[in-house]
PDB file of C-alpha atoms in Angstrom:
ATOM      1  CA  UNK A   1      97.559  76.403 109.831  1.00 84.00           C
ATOM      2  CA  UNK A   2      97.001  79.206 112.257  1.00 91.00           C
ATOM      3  CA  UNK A   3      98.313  82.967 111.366  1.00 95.00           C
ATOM      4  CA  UNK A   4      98.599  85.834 113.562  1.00 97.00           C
ATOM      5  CA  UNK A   5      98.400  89.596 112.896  1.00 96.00           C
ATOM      6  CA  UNK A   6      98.802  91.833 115.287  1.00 96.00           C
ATOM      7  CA  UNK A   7      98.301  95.809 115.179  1.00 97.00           C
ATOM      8  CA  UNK A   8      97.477  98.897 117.270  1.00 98.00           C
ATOM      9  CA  UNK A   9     101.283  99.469 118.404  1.00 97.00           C
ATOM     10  CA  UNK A  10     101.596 103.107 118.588  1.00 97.00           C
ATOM     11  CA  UNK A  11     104.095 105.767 121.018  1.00 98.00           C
ATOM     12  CA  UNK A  12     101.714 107.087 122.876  1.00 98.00           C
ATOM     13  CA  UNK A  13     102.475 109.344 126.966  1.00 98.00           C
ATOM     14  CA  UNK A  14     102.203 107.789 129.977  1.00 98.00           C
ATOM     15  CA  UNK A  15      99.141 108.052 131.387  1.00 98.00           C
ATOM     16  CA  UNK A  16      97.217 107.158 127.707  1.00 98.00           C
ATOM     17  CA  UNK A  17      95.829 104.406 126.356  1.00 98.00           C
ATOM     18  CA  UNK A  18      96.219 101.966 123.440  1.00 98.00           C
ATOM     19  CA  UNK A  19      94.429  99.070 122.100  1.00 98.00           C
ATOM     20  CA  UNK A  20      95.981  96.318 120.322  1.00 98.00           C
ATOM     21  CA  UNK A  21      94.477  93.415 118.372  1.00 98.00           C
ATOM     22  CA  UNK A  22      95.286  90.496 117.128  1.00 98.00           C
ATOM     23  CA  UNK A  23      93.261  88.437 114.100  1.00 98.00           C
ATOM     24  CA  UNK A  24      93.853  84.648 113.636  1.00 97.00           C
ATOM     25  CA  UNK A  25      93.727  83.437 110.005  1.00 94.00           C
ATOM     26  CA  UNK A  26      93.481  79.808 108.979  1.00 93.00           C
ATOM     27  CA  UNK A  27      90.604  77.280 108.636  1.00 92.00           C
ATOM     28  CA  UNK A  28      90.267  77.924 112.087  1.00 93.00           C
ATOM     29  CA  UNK A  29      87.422  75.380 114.125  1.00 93.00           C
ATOM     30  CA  UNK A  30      88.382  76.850 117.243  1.00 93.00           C
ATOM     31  CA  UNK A  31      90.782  78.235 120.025  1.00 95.00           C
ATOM     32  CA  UNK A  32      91.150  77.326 123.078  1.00 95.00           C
ATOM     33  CA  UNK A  33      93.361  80.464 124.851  1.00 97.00           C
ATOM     34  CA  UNK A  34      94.169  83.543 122.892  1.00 97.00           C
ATOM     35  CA  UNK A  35      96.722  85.896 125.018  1.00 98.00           C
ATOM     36  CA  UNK A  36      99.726  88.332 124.961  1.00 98.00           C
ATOM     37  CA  UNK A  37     103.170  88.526 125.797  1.00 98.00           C
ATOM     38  CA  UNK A  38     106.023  91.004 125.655  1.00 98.00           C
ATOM     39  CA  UNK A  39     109.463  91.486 125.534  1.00 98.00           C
ATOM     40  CA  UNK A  40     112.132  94.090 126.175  1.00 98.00           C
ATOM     41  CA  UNK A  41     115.645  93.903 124.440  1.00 95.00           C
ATOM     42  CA  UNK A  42     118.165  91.327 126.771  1.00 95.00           C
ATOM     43  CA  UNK A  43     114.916  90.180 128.618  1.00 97.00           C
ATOM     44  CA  UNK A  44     112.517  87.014 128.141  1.00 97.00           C
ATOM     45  CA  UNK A  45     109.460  86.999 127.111  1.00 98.00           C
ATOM     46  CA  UNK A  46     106.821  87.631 129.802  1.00 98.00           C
ATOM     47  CA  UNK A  47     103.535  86.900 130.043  1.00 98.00           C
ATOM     48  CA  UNK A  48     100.405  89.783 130.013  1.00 98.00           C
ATOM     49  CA  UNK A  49      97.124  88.276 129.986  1.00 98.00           C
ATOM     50  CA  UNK A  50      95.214  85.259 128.404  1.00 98.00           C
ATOM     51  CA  UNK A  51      91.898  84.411 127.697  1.00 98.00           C
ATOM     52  CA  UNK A  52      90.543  81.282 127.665  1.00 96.00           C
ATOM     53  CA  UNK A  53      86.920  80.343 125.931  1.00 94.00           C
ATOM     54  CA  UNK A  54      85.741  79.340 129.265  1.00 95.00           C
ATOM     55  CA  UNK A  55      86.388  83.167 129.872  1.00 95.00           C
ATOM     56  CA  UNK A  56      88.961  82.578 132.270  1.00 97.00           C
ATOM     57  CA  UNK A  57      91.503  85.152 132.293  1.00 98.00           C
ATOM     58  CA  UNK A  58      95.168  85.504 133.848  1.00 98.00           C
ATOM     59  CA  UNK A  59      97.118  88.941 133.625  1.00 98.00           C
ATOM     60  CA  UNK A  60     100.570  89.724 134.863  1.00 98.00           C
ATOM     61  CA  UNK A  61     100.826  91.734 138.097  1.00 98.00           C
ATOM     62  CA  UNK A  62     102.082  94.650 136.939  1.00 98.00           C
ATOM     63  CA  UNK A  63      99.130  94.871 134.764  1.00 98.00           C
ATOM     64  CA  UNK A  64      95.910  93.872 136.885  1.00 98.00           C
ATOM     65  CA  UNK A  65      94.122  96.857 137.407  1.00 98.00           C
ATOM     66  CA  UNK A  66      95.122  98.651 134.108  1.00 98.00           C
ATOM     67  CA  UNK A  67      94.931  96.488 131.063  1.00 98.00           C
ATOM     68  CA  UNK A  68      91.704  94.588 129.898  1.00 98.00           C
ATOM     69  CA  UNK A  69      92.217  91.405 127.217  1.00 98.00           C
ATOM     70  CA  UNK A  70      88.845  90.521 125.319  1.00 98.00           C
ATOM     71  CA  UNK A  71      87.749  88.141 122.791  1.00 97.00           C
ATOM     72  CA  UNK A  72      85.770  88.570 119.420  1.00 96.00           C
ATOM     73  CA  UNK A  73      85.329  84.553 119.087  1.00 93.00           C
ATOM     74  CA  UNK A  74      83.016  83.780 116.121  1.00 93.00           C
ATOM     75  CA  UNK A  75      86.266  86.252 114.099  1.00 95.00           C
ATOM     76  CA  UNK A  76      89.104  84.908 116.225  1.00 96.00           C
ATOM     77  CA  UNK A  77      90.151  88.421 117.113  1.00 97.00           C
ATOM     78  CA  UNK A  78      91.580  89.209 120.626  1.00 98.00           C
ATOM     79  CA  UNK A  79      92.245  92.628 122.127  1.00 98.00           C
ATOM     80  CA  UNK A  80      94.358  94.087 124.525  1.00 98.00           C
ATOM     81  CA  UNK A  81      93.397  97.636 125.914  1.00 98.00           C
ATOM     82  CA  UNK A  82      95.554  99.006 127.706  1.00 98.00           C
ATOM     83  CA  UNK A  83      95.116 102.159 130.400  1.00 98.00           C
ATOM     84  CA  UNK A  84      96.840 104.597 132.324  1.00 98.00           C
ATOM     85  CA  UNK A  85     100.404 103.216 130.314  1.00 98.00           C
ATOM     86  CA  UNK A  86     103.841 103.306 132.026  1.00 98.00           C
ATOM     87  CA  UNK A  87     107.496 103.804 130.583  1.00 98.00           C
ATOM     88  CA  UNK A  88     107.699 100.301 132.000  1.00 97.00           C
ATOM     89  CA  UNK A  89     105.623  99.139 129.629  1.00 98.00           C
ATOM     90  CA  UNK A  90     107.321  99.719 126.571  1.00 98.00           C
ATOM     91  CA  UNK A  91     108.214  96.219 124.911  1.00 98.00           C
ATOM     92  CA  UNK A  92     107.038  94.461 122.152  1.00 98.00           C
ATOM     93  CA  UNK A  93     103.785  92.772 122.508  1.00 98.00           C
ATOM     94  CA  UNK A  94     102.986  89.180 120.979  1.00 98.00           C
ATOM     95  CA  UNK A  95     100.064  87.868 120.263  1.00 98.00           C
ATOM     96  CA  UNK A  96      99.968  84.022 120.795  1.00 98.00           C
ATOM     97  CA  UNK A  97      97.503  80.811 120.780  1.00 96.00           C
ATOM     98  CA  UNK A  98      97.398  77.356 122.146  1.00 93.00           C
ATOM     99  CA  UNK A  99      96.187  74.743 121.404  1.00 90.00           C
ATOM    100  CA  UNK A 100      93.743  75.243 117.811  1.00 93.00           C
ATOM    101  CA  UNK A 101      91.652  73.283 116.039  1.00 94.00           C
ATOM    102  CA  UNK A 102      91.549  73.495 112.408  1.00 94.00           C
ATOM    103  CA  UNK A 103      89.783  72.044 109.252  1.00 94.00           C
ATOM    104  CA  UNK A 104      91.962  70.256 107.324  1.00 91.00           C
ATOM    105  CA  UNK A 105      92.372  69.248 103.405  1.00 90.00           C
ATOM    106  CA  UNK A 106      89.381  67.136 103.419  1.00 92.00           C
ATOM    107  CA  UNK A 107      87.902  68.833 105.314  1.00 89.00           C
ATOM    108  CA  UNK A 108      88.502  67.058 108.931  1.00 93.00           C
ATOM    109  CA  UNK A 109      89.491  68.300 112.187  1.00 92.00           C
ATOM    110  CA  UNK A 110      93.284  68.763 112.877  1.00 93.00           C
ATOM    111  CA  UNK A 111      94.556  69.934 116.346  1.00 92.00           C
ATOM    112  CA  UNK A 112      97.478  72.193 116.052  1.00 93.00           C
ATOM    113  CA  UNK A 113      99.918  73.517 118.179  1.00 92.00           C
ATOM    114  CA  UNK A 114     100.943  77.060 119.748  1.00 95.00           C
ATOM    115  CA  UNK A 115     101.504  80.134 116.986  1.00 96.00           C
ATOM    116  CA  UNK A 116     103.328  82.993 117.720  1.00 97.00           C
ATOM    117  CA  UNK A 117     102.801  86.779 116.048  1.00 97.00           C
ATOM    118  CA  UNK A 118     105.519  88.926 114.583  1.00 97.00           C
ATOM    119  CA  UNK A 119     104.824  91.422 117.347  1.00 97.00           C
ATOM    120  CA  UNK A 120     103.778  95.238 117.420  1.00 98.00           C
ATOM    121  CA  UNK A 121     105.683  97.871 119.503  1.00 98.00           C
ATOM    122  CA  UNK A 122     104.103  99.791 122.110  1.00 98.00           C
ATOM    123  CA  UNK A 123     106.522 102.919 123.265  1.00 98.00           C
ATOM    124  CA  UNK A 124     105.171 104.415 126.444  1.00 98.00           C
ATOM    125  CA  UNK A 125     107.280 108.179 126.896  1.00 97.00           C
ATOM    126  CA  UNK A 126     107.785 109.713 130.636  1.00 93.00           C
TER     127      UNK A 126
END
């Protein structure tokens, strides 16, 4: 089993900056692609940035340039910082994983699927 935690949500101006992280909890062996998503209310979820442990990243457009995503591996931890915030940013972010492989009962290797955080909200003011 794979848990996600998420914190660092915060109302900040536009113009600031916030940092948000994300721990994953569980016998965890590995992860292959830590990332973050958001959503608005009456909109789908949208992708922000991943990170892969080949170090291959992949950020949204309207984010390249401003937000950073970076990996603690050896404590499953994954940030987001995020500069020079817009009032189109506001949404609550998710931390997700892929693909995870975890130790199981006995002590073997179990691959498990995608896991999903409860989210932390991120208000960006004009």
């Amino acid at each position: 089993q794979v848990d996600l935690v998420e914190s660092g949500g915060d109302l900040v101006q536009a113009g600031g900056r916030l940092t948000l992280s994300c721990v994953a909890s569980g016998s965890i062996v590995a992860i292959d692609t830590m990332g973050w998503y958001r959503q608005v209310p009456g909109k789908q979820r949208e992708l922000v940035a991943t990170l892969n442990l080949d170090g291959d990243t992949n950020y949204a457009d309207s984010v390249k340039g401003r937000f950073v995503i970076s990996r603690e591996i050896p404590k499953n931890t994954v940030f987001l910082l995020m500069n020079s915030l817009k009032p189109e940013d506001t949404a609550v972010y998710y931390c997700h994983t892929d693909r995870a492989t975890v130790r199981g009962f006995n002590g073997e290797p179990l691959n498990v699927g995608e896991r999903w955080g409860q989210g932390t909200q991120v208000t960006v003011s004009s």
